[in-house]
Coordinates of C-alpha atoms and ligand atoms in Angstrom, one line a residue:
M1 CA 0.0 0.0 0.0
T2 CA 1.6 3.3 -1.1
Q3 CA 1.5 6.1 1.3
I4 CA -0.7 9.0 0.1
P5 CA 1.2 12.2 0.4
G6 CA -0.2 14.2 3.3
G7 CA -0.2 17.7 1.6
F8 CA -1.8 16.4 -1.5
A9 CA -4.5 14.4 0.3
A10 CA -6.0 17.6 1.8
L11 CA -6.5 19.3 -1.6
G12 CA -9.6 17.4 -2.7
L13 CA -8.2 15.5 -5.7
H14 CA -9.9 12.4 -7.0
P15 CA -8.5 9.2 -5.3
N16 CA -7.3 7.8 -8.6
V17 CA -5.3 10.9 -9.3
L18 CA -4.0 11.0 -5.8
A19 CA -2.8 7.4 -6.1
A20 CA -1.0 8.2 -9.4
V21 CA 0.7 11.3 -7.8
S22 CA 1.9 9.3 -4.9
A23 CA 3.2 6.6 -7.3
V24 CA 5.3 9.3 -9.0
G25 CA 6.9 10.0 -5.7
Y26 CA 5.9 13.5 -5.0
E27 CA 5.9 14.2 -1.3
E28 CA 4.4 17.6 -1.0
P29 CA 2.5 19.9 -3.3
S30 CA 4.6 22.9 -4.6
P31 CA 3.2 26.3 -3.6
I32 CA 1.5 26.9 -7.0
Q33 CA -0.1 23.4 -6.7
E34 CA -1.3 24.1 -3.2
Q35 CA -3.0 27.3 -4.2
A36 CA -4.2 26.4 -7.7
I37 CA -5.6 22.9 -7.2
P38 CA -8.4 23.9 -4.9
V39 CA -9.3 26.9 -7.1
I40 CA -9.5 24.8 -10.2
L41 CA -11.4 22.0 -8.5
A42 CA -13.9 24.6 -7.3
G43 CA -14.6 25.5 -10.9
H44 CA -13.2 29.0 -11.0
D45 CA -11.4 30.6 -13.9
M46 CA -7.8 31.4 -12.9
I47 CA -4.6 33.2 -13.7
G48 CA -1.5 31.7 -12.3
Q49 CA 1.7 33.5 -12.3
A50 CA 4.8 31.5 -11.6
Q51 CA 8.3 30.8 -12.9
T52 CA 9.6 27.8 -14.7
G53 CA 10.1 24.7 -12.6
T54 CA 7.5 25.5 -10.0
G55 CA 5.3 22.5 -10.9
K56 CA 2.6 24.2 -13.0
T57 CA 1.8 21.1 -15.0
A58 CA 0.5 19.1 -12.0
A59 CA -1.1 22.3 -10.7
F60 CA -3.6 22.1 -13.6
A61 CA -3.4 18.5 -14.8
T62 CA -4.4 16.9 -11.5
P63 CA -7.5 18.9 -10.8
I64 CA -8.6 18.7 -14.4
L65 CA -8.2 15.0 -14.5
S66 CA -10.2 14.8 -11.2
K67 CA -13.1 16.5 -13.0
I68 CA -13.0 14.7 -16.3
D69 CA -15.5 12.0 -16.9
P70 CA -13.5 9.1 -18.4
T71 CA -16.7 7.3 -19.6
R72 CA -17.5 10.1 -22.0
R73 CA -15.3 9.5 -25.0
E74 CA -15.0 13.0 -26.4
P75 CA -12.5 15.9 -26.0
Q76 CA -13.1 17.5 -22.6
A77 CA -9.9 19.4 -21.8
L78 CA -7.7 21.4 -24.1
I79 CA -4.2 22.4 -23.1
L80 CA -2.3 24.9 -25.3
A81 CA 1.4 25.0 -25.1
P82 CA 3.9 27.1 -27.1
T83 CA 6.2 24.4 -28.5
R84 CA 6.1 20.9 -29.5
E85 CA 8.5 19.8 -26.7
L86 CA 6.3 21.5 -24.1
A87 CA 3.2 19.9 -25.6
L88 CA 4.8 16.5 -25.5
Q89 CA 5.9 17.1 -21.9
V90 CA 2.5 18.1 -20.8
A91 CA 0.9 15.2 -22.6
T92 CA 3.3 12.8 -20.9
A93 CA 2.6 14.4 -17.5
F94 CA -1.2 14.0 -18.1
E95 CA -0.7 10.3 -18.9
T96 CA 1.4 9.8 -15.8
Y97 CA -1.2 11.4 -13.5
A98 CA -4.0 9.4 -15.3
K99 CA -2.3 6.1 -14.8
Q100 CA -5.0 4.9 -12.5
M101 CA -7.8 6.1 -14.7
P102 CA -8.8 3.4 -17.2
G103 CA -10.3 4.7 -20.4
L104 CA -8.7 8.0 -20.2
N105 CA -6.7 9.0 -23.3
V106 CA -4.4 11.9 -24.1
V107 CA -3.5 13.1 -27.6
A108 CA -0.7 15.5 -28.4
V109 CA -1.3 17.7 -31.4
Y110 CA 1.6 19.5 -32.9
G111 CA 3.3 20.4 -36.2
G112 CA 6.0 18.5 -37.9
A113 CA 4.2 15.1 -37.5
P114 CA 1.4 13.7 -39.8
M115 CA -2.1 14.9 -39.0
G116 CA -3.7 11.5 -39.6
P117 CA -2.8 9.7 -36.3
Q118 CA -3.6 12.9 -34.3
L119 CA -7.1 13.1 -35.9
A120 CA -7.6 9.4 -35.4
A121 CA -6.8 9.7 -31.7
I122 CA -9.3 12.5 -31.3
R123 CA -12.0 10.6 -33.1
K124 CA -11.3 7.5 -31.0
G125 CA -12.4 9.7 -28.0
A126 CA -9.3 11.1 -26.4
Q127 CA -10.6 13.3 -23.5
V128 CA -7.5 15.4 -23.2
I129 CA -5.9 17.3 -26.1
V130 CA -2.6 18.9 -25.6
A131 CA -1.8 21.1 -28.6
T132 CA 0.4 23.8 -30.1
P133 CA -1.9 26.6 -31.4
G134 CA -0.7 26.5 -35.0
R135 CA -1.4 22.8 -35.6
L136 CA -4.7 22.9 -33.7
V137 CA -5.9 25.7 -36.1
D138 CA -5.0 23.4 -39.0
H139 CA -7.2 20.7 -37.5
L140 CA -10.0 23.2 -37.0
S141 CA -9.8 24.3 -40.6
R142 CA -10.6 20.7 -41.6
N143 CA -13.2 20.1 -38.8
N144 CA -14.5 23.0 -36.9
Q145 CA -16.3 20.8 -34.4
V146 CA -13.2 19.3 -32.9
L147 CA -13.4 21.6 -29.8
S148 CA -17.2 21.7 -29.5
T149 CA -17.2 19.5 -26.3
I150 CA -14.3 21.2 -24.5
R151 CA -15.1 22.0 -20.9
F152 CA -11.6 22.9 -19.6
L153 CA -9.1 25.1 -21.2
V154 CA -5.5 25.7 -20.1
L155 CA -3.1 28.2 -21.7
D156 CA 0.3 27.1 -20.5
E157 CA 3.2 29.6 -20.8
A158 CA 0.8 32.1 -22.3
D159 CA 3.6 34.8 -22.5
E160 CA 5.7 32.4 -24.6
M161 CA 2.8 31.7 -26.9
L162 CA 2.3 35.4 -27.6
K163 CA 6.0 35.9 -28.1
L164 CA 5.9 33.2 -30.7
G165 CA 3.2 35.0 -32.6
F166 CA 0.2 32.8 -31.7
M167 CA -2.2 35.6 -30.9
D168 CA -4.4 35.2 -34.0
D169 CA -4.4 31.4 -33.7
L170 CA -5.6 31.8 -30.1
E171 CA -8.5 33.9 -31.2
V172 CA -9.6 31.3 -33.7
I173 CA -9.4 28.6 -31.0
F174 CA -11.4 30.6 -28.5
E175 CA -14.1 31.0 -31.2
A176 CA -14.3 27.2 -31.7
M177 CA -14.9 26.4 -28.0
P178 CA -18.2 26.5 -26.1
A179 CA -18.5 29.7 -24.0
E180 CA -19.5 27.6 -21.1
R181 CA -16.2 26.3 -20.0
Q182 CA -13.5 26.8 -17.3
S183 CA -10.4 28.6 -18.4
V184 CA -7.0 28.7 -16.7
L185 CA -4.0 30.7 -17.8
F186 CA -0.4 30.3 -16.7
S187 CA 2.3 32.7 -17.4
A188 CA 5.6 33.7 -15.9
T189 CA 4.9 37.4 -16.7
L190 CA 1.6 39.3 -17.2
P191 CA 2.2 41.9 -20.0
A192 CA -0.8 43.9 -21.3
S193 CA -1.4 41.5 -24.1
I194 CA -1.9 38.7 -21.6
R195 CA -4.2 40.8 -19.4
G196 CA -6.1 41.6 -22.6
I197 CA -6.7 37.9 -23.4
A198 CA -7.7 37.2 -19.8
G199 CA -10.1 40.2 -19.7
K200 CA -11.8 39.0 -22.9
H201 CA -11.9 35.2 -22.5
L202 CA -11.8 34.4 -18.8
R203 CA -14.6 34.9 -16.3
E204 CA -13.9 36.6 -13.1
P205 CA -10.6 34.8 -12.8
K206 CA -8.9 34.2 -9.4
H207 CA -5.4 35.5 -9.5
I208 CA -2.7 33.4 -8.0
K209 CA 0.8 34.7 -7.9
I210 CA 3.8 32.8 -6.6
A211 CA 6.5 35.4 -6.1
N212 CA 9.2 32.9 -6.2
K213 CA 11.7 34.3 -8.5
T214 CA 14.2 34.3 -5.6
Q215 CA 12.8 31.0 -4.3
T216 CA 13.5 29.3 -7.6
V217 CA 17.0 30.7 -7.5
E218 CA 17.6 29.8 -3.9
A219 CA 17.7 26.1 -4.5
I220 CA 20.4 26.8 -6.9
Q221 CA 24.0 27.4 -5.9
Q222 CA 25.5 30.0 -8.2
A223 CA 29.1 30.8 -9.0
F224 CA 31.0 32.7 -11.7
L225 CA 34.5 32.4 -13.2
M226 CA 36.4 35.2 -14.9
V227 CA 37.9 33.9 -18.1
H228 CA 39.1 35.3 -21.5
A229 CA 36.8 34.5 -24.4
D230 CA 39.4 32.5 -26.2
Q231 CA 40.0 30.3 -23.2
K232 CA 36.5 29.3 -22.5
I233 CA 36.8 25.7 -23.9
A234 CA 39.9 25.1 -21.9
A235 CA 38.2 26.6 -18.8
V236 CA 35.1 24.4 -19.3
S237 CA 37.2 21.3 -19.6
R238 CA 38.9 22.0 -16.4
L239 CA 35.8 23.0 -14.5
L240 CA 34.0 19.8 -15.5
E241 CA 36.9 17.7 -14.1
V242 CA 36.2 18.9 -10.6
E243 CA 32.4 19.6 -10.7
D244 CA 30.4 16.7 -9.4
F245 CA 27.6 16.6 -11.9
D246 CA 25.0 14.0 -13.0
A247 CA 23.7 15.7 -16.1
L248 CA 24.7 19.1 -17.3
I249 CA 23.4 21.6 -19.8
A250 CA 25.8 24.1 -21.2
F251 CA 24.5 27.3 -22.9
V252 CA 26.2 29.1 -25.7
R253 CA 25.1 31.7 -28.1
T254 CA 25.6 30.3 -31.5
K255 CA 25.1 27.1 -33.4
Q256 CA 28.8 27.0 -34.2
A257 CA 29.6 27.3 -30.5
T258 CA 27.4 24.3 -29.7
L259 CA 29.3 22.2 -32.2
D260 CA 32.7 23.4 -31.1
L261 CA 32.2 22.9 -27.4
A262 CA 30.4 19.5 -27.9
S263 CA 33.2 18.1 -30.1
A264 CA 35.9 19.4 -27.7
L265 CA 34.2 17.7 -24.8
E266 CA 33.6 14.6 -26.8
A267 CA 37.3 14.4 -27.5
R268 CA 37.8 14.4 -23.7
G269 CA 35.6 11.4 -23.3
Y270 CA 32.3 13.0 -22.3
K271 CA 28.9 11.7 -23.5
V272 CA 27.8 14.9 -25.1
A273 CA 25.5 16.2 -27.8
A274 CA 24.9 19.6 -29.4
L275 CA 21.4 21.0 -29.6
N276 CA 20.7 24.0 -31.9
G277 CA 18.1 25.3 -34.2
D278 CA 19.6 23.5 -37.2
I279 CA 19.0 20.1 -35.7
A280 CA 15.9 18.3 -36.9
Q281 CA 13.0 18.0 -34.6
N282 CA 13.1 14.3 -34.2
Q283 CA 16.9 14.4 -33.6
R284 CA 16.3 16.9 -30.8
E285 CA 13.8 14.7 -29.2
R286 CA 16.3 11.8 -29.3
V287 CA 18.9 14.0 -27.7
I288 CA 16.5 14.9 -24.8
E289 CA 15.6 11.2 -24.4
S290 CA 19.2 10.2 -24.3
L291 CA 19.9 12.8 -21.6
K292 CA 17.0 11.4 -19.6
D293 CA 18.2 7.8 -19.8
K294 CA 21.9 8.5 -19.3
R295 CA 23.2 7.7 -22.7
L296 CA 24.2 11.4 -22.7
D297 CA 25.5 13.4 -19.7
I298 CA 26.0 16.8 -21.4
V299 CA 24.0 18.8 -23.8
V300 CA 25.4 22.0 -25.3
A301 CA 22.6 24.2 -26.4
T302 CA 21.5 27.6 -27.6
D303 CA 18.6 29.2 -25.7
V304 CA 16.1 28.6 -28.5
A305 CA 17.0 24.9 -28.9
A306 CA 16.8 24.3 -25.2
R307 CA 13.3 25.8 -24.8
G308 CA 11.2 23.6 -22.6
L309 CA 13.9 21.1 -22.0
D310 CA 13.1 19.6 -18.6
V311 CA 15.2 16.7 -17.4
P312 CA 15.2 16.2 -13.7
R313 CA 18.7 14.6 -13.8
I314 CA 20.2 18.0 -14.7
T315 CA 22.3 19.0 -11.7
H316 CA 24.4 21.7 -13.4
V317 CA 23.7 24.6 -15.7
L318 CA 26.8 26.0 -17.2
N319 CA 26.5 29.4 -18.9
V320 CA 29.5 29.3 -21.2
D321 CA 28.3 32.4 -23.0
M322 CA 26.3 35.1 -21.1
P323 CA 22.6 35.2 -21.8
Y324 CA 21.3 38.3 -23.5
D325 CA 19.4 39.5 -20.5
P326 CA 19.0 38.6 -16.8
E327 CA 15.6 37.1 -17.4
S328 CA 17.0 34.5 -19.8
Y329 CA 19.6 33.8 -17.2
V330 CA 16.9 33.0 -14.6
H331 CA 15.2 30.9 -17.3
R332 CA 18.3 29.0 -18.1
I333 CA 19.3 28.2 -14.5
G334 CA 15.7 27.1 -13.9
R335 CA 16.7 23.9 -15.8
T336 CA 18.4 22.7 -12.6
G337 CA 17.1 22.7 -9.0
R338 CA 13.8 21.5 -10.4
A339 CA 11.0 21.4 -7.8
G340 CA 13.3 22.2 -4.9
R341 CA 16.1 19.9 -5.7
E342 CA 19.7 21.2 -5.3
G343 CA 21.2 22.5 -8.4
R344 CA 24.3 24.4 -9.4
A345 CA 24.7 27.2 -11.9
L346 CA 28.0 28.3 -13.2
L347 CA 28.7 31.3 -15.3
L348 CA 31.7 32.2 -17.3
V349 CA 32.3 36.0 -17.4
T350 CA 34.8 37.7 -19.7
P351 CA 36.3 40.9 -18.4
R352 CA 34.0 43.1 -20.4
E353 CA 30.9 41.4 -19.2
R354 CA 31.2 42.4 -15.6
R355 CA 28.2 44.8 -15.9
M356 CA 26.0 42.0 -17.1
L357 CA 27.0 40.0 -14.1
Q358 CA 25.9 42.9 -11.9
S359 CA 22.5 43.1 -13.5
V360 CA 22.0 39.4 -13.1
E361 CA 22.8 39.8 -9.4
R362 CA 20.3 42.6 -9.2
V363 CA 17.5 40.7 -10.9
T364 CA 18.1 37.5 -8.9
G365 CA 18.6 39.5 -5.7
Q366 CA 21.7 37.5 -5.0
K367 CA 25.4 38.0 -5.0
I368 CA 27.1 35.4 -7.2
A369 CA 30.3 34.0 -5.7
E370 CA 33.5 34.1 -7.7
I371 CA 35.3 30.8 -8.1
R372 CA 38.8 30.3 -9.5
L373 CA 39.9 27.9 -12.2
P374 CA 40.7 24.6 -10.4
D375 CA 44.5 24.2 -10.2
A376 CA 46.4 21.1 -11.2
K377 CA 46.2 19.7 -7.7
Q378 CA 42.5 19.9 -7.6
V379 CA 42.2 18.4 -11.1
L380 CA 44.5 15.6 -10.0
D381 CA 42.6 15.0 -6.8
A382 CA 39.3 14.8 -8.7
R383 CA 40.7 12.3 -11.2
I384 CA 42.0 10.1 -8.4
K385 CA 38.7 10.3 -6.6
K386 CA 36.9 9.2 -9.7
L387 CA 39.3 6.3 -10.2
T388 CA 38.9 5.4 -6.5
N389 CA 35.1 5.4 -6.8
S390 CA 35.2 3.3 -9.9
L391 CA 37.5 0.7 -8.4
A392 CA 36.4 0.5 -4.8
P393 CA 33.2 -1.4 -5.5
L394 CA 35.2 -4.1 -7.4
V395 CA 37.6 -4.8 -4.6
A396 CA 35.0 -6.7 -2.6
D397 CA 34.8 -9.7 -4.9
A398 CA 37.4 -9.2 -7.7
E399 CA 39.8 -11.4 -5.9
S400 CA 37.4 -14.3 -6.0
T401 CA 36.8 -13.8 -9.7
H402 CA 40.2 -12.7 -10.9
G403 CA 42.6 -13.7 -8.1
D404 CA 43.7 -16.9 -9.7
L405 CA 44.3 -15.2 -13.0
L406 CA 46.4 -12.6 -11.2
D407 CA 48.6 -15.3 -9.6
R408 CA 49.1 -16.9 -12.9
L409 CA 50.0 -13.7 -14.7
V410 CA 52.4 -12.8 -11.9
A411 CA 54.1 -16.2 -12.3
D412 CA 54.1 -16.1 -16.1
I413 CA 55.5 -12.6 -16.3
G414 CA 57.7 -13.0 -13.4
C415 CA 56.8 -9.7 -11.7
S416 CA 55.5 -8.5 -8.4
P417 CA 51.7 -8.1 -7.8
R418 CA 52.4 -4.4 -7.4
A419 CA 54.1 -4.2 -10.8
L420 CA 51.2 -6.0 -12.4
A421 CA 48.6 -3.9 -10.7
A422 CA 50.5 -0.8 -11.8
A423 CA 50.5 -2.1 -15.4
L424 CA 46.8 -2.7 -15.2
L425 CA 46.2 0.8 -13.9
R426 CA 48.2 2.3 -16.7
K427 CA 46.1 0.4 -19.2
A428 CA 42.8 1.2 -17.5
T429 CA 43.6 4.9 -17.3
N430 CA 44.5 5.0 -20.9
G431 CA 47.2 7.7 -21.0
Q432 CA 45.4 10.0 -18.6
S433 CA 47.7 12.3 -16.6
L434 CA 47.7 11.1 -13.0
T435 CA 50.7 12.8 -11.5
L436 CA 50.9 16.4 -10.5
A437 CA 53.7 17.1 -12.9
E438 CA 51.8 15.6 -15.8
V439 CA 48.5 17.5 -15.0
E440 CA 50.4 20.7 -14.6
R441 CA 51.8 20.3 -18.1
E442 CA 48.3 20.1 -19.4
Q443 CA 47.2 23.4 -18.0
P444 CA 46.5 26.3 -20.4
L445 CA 48.7 29.3 -20.2
V446 CA 46.8 32.1 -18.5
P447 CA 45.4 30.9 -15.2
N448 CA 42.6 33.4 -14.6
A449 CA 41.3 36.4 -16.3
S450 CA 41.2 38.6 -13.3
G451 CA 41.3 42.3 -13.5
P452 CA 40.5 44.6 -16.4
R453 CA 43.1 43.2 -18.7
E454 CA 42.0 43.4 -22.4
R455 CA 42.1 40.3 -24.4
N456 CA 43.4 41.9 -27.7
E457 CA 46.6 42.4 -25.8
R458 CA 47.3 38.8 -26.2
S459 CA 45.5 37.8 -29.3
S460 CA 46.9 40.5 -31.5
R461 CA 50.5 40.0 -30.5
S462 CA 50.9 36.3 -29.8
T463 CA 50.1 35.4 -33.3
S464 CA 53.7 36.1 -34.2
G465 CA 54.4 37.5 -37.6
S466 CA 57.9 36.9 -39.0
S467 CA 59.2 40.2 -38.0
D468 CA 58.0 39.7 -34.4
S469 CA 61.4 39.0 -32.9
R470 CA 61.6 42.0 -30.6
P471 CA 59.9 42.3 -27.3
P472 CA 56.4 43.8 -27.2
R473 CA 56.7 47.6 -27.0
A474 CA 54.4 48.0 -24.0
P475 CA 54.7 44.9 -22.0
M476 CA 52.0 44.0 -19.5
P477 CA 52.6 45.5 -16.1
L478 CA 54.2 43.0 -13.9
T479 CA 52.4 41.5 -10.9
E480 CA 54.1 42.6 -7.7
G481 CA 56.8 40.3 -6.6
R482 CA 57.4 38.8 -10.0
A483 CA 60.2 39.3 -12.4
R484 CA 60.2 38.8 -16.1
C485 CA 62.6 36.3 -17.6
R486 CA 63.6 35.6 -21.1
T487 CA 64.8 32.6 -23.1
A488 CA 66.0 32.7 -26.7
L489 CA 63.7 29.8 -27.5
G490 CA 60.4 30.5 -29.3
T491 CA 57.9 29.1 -31.8
R492 CA 60.6 28.6 -34.4
D493 CA 62.2 26.2 -31.9
G494 CA 59.0 24.3 -31.6
I495 CA 58.2 25.7 -28.2
A496 CA 54.7 26.1 -26.9
A497 CA 53.7 27.6 -23.5
K498 CA 52.9 24.2 -22.1
N499 CA 56.5 22.9 -22.8
L500 CA 58.0 25.9 -21.1
L501 CA 55.6 25.7 -18.2
G502 CA 56.2 22.0 -17.8
A503 CA 60.0 22.4 -17.8
I504 CA 59.9 25.1 -15.2
L505 CA 57.5 23.3 -13.0
N506 CA 59.4 20.0 -13.1
E507 CA 62.9 21.3 -12.8
G508 CA 62.3 24.4 -10.7
G509 CA 60.0 22.7 -8.2
L510 CA 57.5 25.6 -8.3
S511 CA 53.8 25.5 -7.9
R512 CA 51.6 26.5 -10.8
E513 CA 50.4 29.6 -9.0
A514 CA 54.0 30.9 -8.7
I515 CA 54.3 31.3 -12.4
G516 CA 52.7 34.2 -14.1
R517 CA 52.1 35.2 -17.7
I518 CA 53.9 33.3 -20.4
Q519 CA 54.4 34.9 -23.8
I520 CA 55.8 32.9 -26.7
R521 CA 57.3 34.7 -29.7
E522 CA 59.0 33.5 -32.8
A523 CA 62.5 34.0 -31.6
F524 CA 62.2 34.3 -27.8
S525 CA 59.8 33.8 -24.9
L526 CA 59.0 35.7 -21.7
V527 CA 57.8 34.2 -18.5
E528 CA 57.0 35.8 -15.1
L529 CA 58.6 34.1 -12.1
P530 CA 58.7 35.0 -8.4
E531 CA 61.3 37.6 -7.6
E532 CA 62.0 35.9 -4.3
G533 CA 64.7 33.3 -4.8
L534 CA 64.9 34.0 -8.5
D535 CA 68.7 33.7 -8.7
R536 CA 68.6 30.3 -7.0
L537 CA 65.8 29.2 -9.4
L538 CA 67.7 30.3 -12.5
A539 CA 70.7 28.4 -11.2
K540 CA 68.6 25.3 -10.8
L541 CA 67.3 25.7 -14.3
K542 CA 70.8 26.2 -15.7
D543 CA 71.0 22.9 -17.6
T544 CA 67.3 22.5 -18.4
R545 CA 66.5 21.6 -21.9
V546 CA 63.2 22.2 -23.7
A547 CA 62.3 20.5 -27.0
G548 CA 65.9 19.4 -27.1
K549 CA 67.4 22.8 -26.7
A550 CA 69.1 24.6 -23.8
L551 CA 66.5 26.9 -22.1
K552 CA 69.1 29.4 -20.8
L553 CA 66.5 31.4 -18.9
R554 CA 67.8 34.9 -17.9
R555 CA 66.3 37.8 -16.0
Y556 CA 64.9 40.2 -18.6
R557 CA 65.1 44.0 -18.1
E558 CA 63.2 46.4 -20.2
D559 CA 65.2 49.5 -21.2
Ligands
ADP601 P1 6.8 24.3 -14.7 O1 5.7 24.0 -15.7 O2 6.3 25.2 -13.6 O3 8.0 24.8 -15.3 P2 6.8 21.5 -14.3 O4 5.4 21.2 -14.1 O5 7.4 21.1 -15.6 O6 7.2 23.0 -13.9 O7 7.6 20.7 -13.1 C1 9.0 20.7 -12.9 C2 9.5 19.4 -12.3 O8 9.0 19.3 -11.0 C3 9.0 18.2 -13.1 O9 10.0 17.3 -13.2 C4 7.9 17.6 -12.1 O10 7.8 16.2 -12.3 C5 8.4 18.0 -10.8 N1 7.4 18.2 -9.8 C6 6.2 18.9 -10.0 N2 5.5 18.9 -8.8 C7 6.2 18.2 -7.9 C8 6.0 17.9 -6.5 N3 4.9 18.3 -5.9 N4 7.0 17.2 -5.9 C9 8.1 16.9 -6.5 N5 8.4 17.1 -7.9 C10 7.4 17.8 -8.5
MG602 MG1 5.5 24.1 -17.6

């Protein structure tokens, strides 16, 4: 016998609906559910104002199902949603809440799919129609009686529907329904256009407002990272190493960026897909399904392509590119922390985007904490922790299944068990860097984009032209306590920043933080090193070779 959730039981829902809600595992109604369900059950028209992720679907689906007569095989409830994805989501939710209602059928009506099966389902007596306005109008133009038996109407995400230009279609649909009906409208915002519709088509609606902009954000831990635009992919790769995520959605601004980031992450072994406006509808649905059933863990999407994407597994929203306005930021991060679950939102900010960050903080009423790029030690620790977590469960019985084989291999090879275990580890980790020195060598050159430094400084100069053999004329101001050093090795010697960095870290015994900016030119390179103990360090590096050539690092003085 399943426990009936206490909060829900008091709301007056039909027992069959209640049983289904409890089977889904909901424990308490959300605030909008608590307020809207009794109002809708009582037969009032209603305007509900609430943000994404507040549980609006169940707020209207459960009372409407409680009032539908499943023995009458005709359309009784019409739900209008702005997009195909949302329509499908709402239809699925209705089916879930109607699990214990034999004879109740739901049909989703949307564009991009053949009309035939949709019509057939309506004719067969589906009681609930969930539709996008455009396609529903197409149906009406063939048969204007489709909606003649509707008793309940829901406009879900009404503001989105108007933004998508469905105003005229809505008027056609209103005309095709009996005036005697109950109408409910949900919207995150109530601009004049929505008030207009409500004034014209709703009857003395009760107004419910969940002022939970901040509440929605509260369940979400937010942080930002300053980074240069051209280092975003490197920064994301490193962040993902230390972030403990189940599923993650990354937002970028362009189609190309979805592809670039997705392929960079795929190359690092993540199960990732890109989602953008060019991707065919059915492919998009497949991506969302894959994210749900864990065949994918990361989706890189544009705002448009991610509209209505609701996957409870999403623990992280990563804003790789800033949204265009604070509202879209709130909308984006609403993909995580669904219905009160903990979520984490990360935001990459380039130096010139500081102001946008401030307005996001104003709108959400929260200060967003700054985080730093994880250093090599943190990356290493995270990798070892993952390795530990993947091996620990095997230890319990691996000896009984593979112990004899181990003994035999040790004997055949003639090595110690430790040597064999190490060999197996090397094989299992497949070339991954698992020592501090190795991880440090992977790190990109500029650790953090703190301060107002302009990025063209680097990008215009570091692409060395052939005449670029003299030091930059206005070098970057040095950080206090650092000295600039020079080597005669440069790109023509096959040197990249990571080689230089690796050599200094290894031979000099410095930590990554101790090393500042590195500039590689054609015929020389500059690197910032700690002033303190510099002479000793240079002596230590006296015989260091990089790419087969003597490094000969010297203190460099501008004159
Ligand atoms: P909205 O339409 O307001 O954006 P949804 O109706 O899509 O929100 O619900 C968001 C998520 O919260 C869904 O995954 C849904 O299953 C879940 N949910 C809704 N109500 C509850 C509840 N009372 N308890 C737990 N989870 C809920
Ligand atoms: Mg919704």
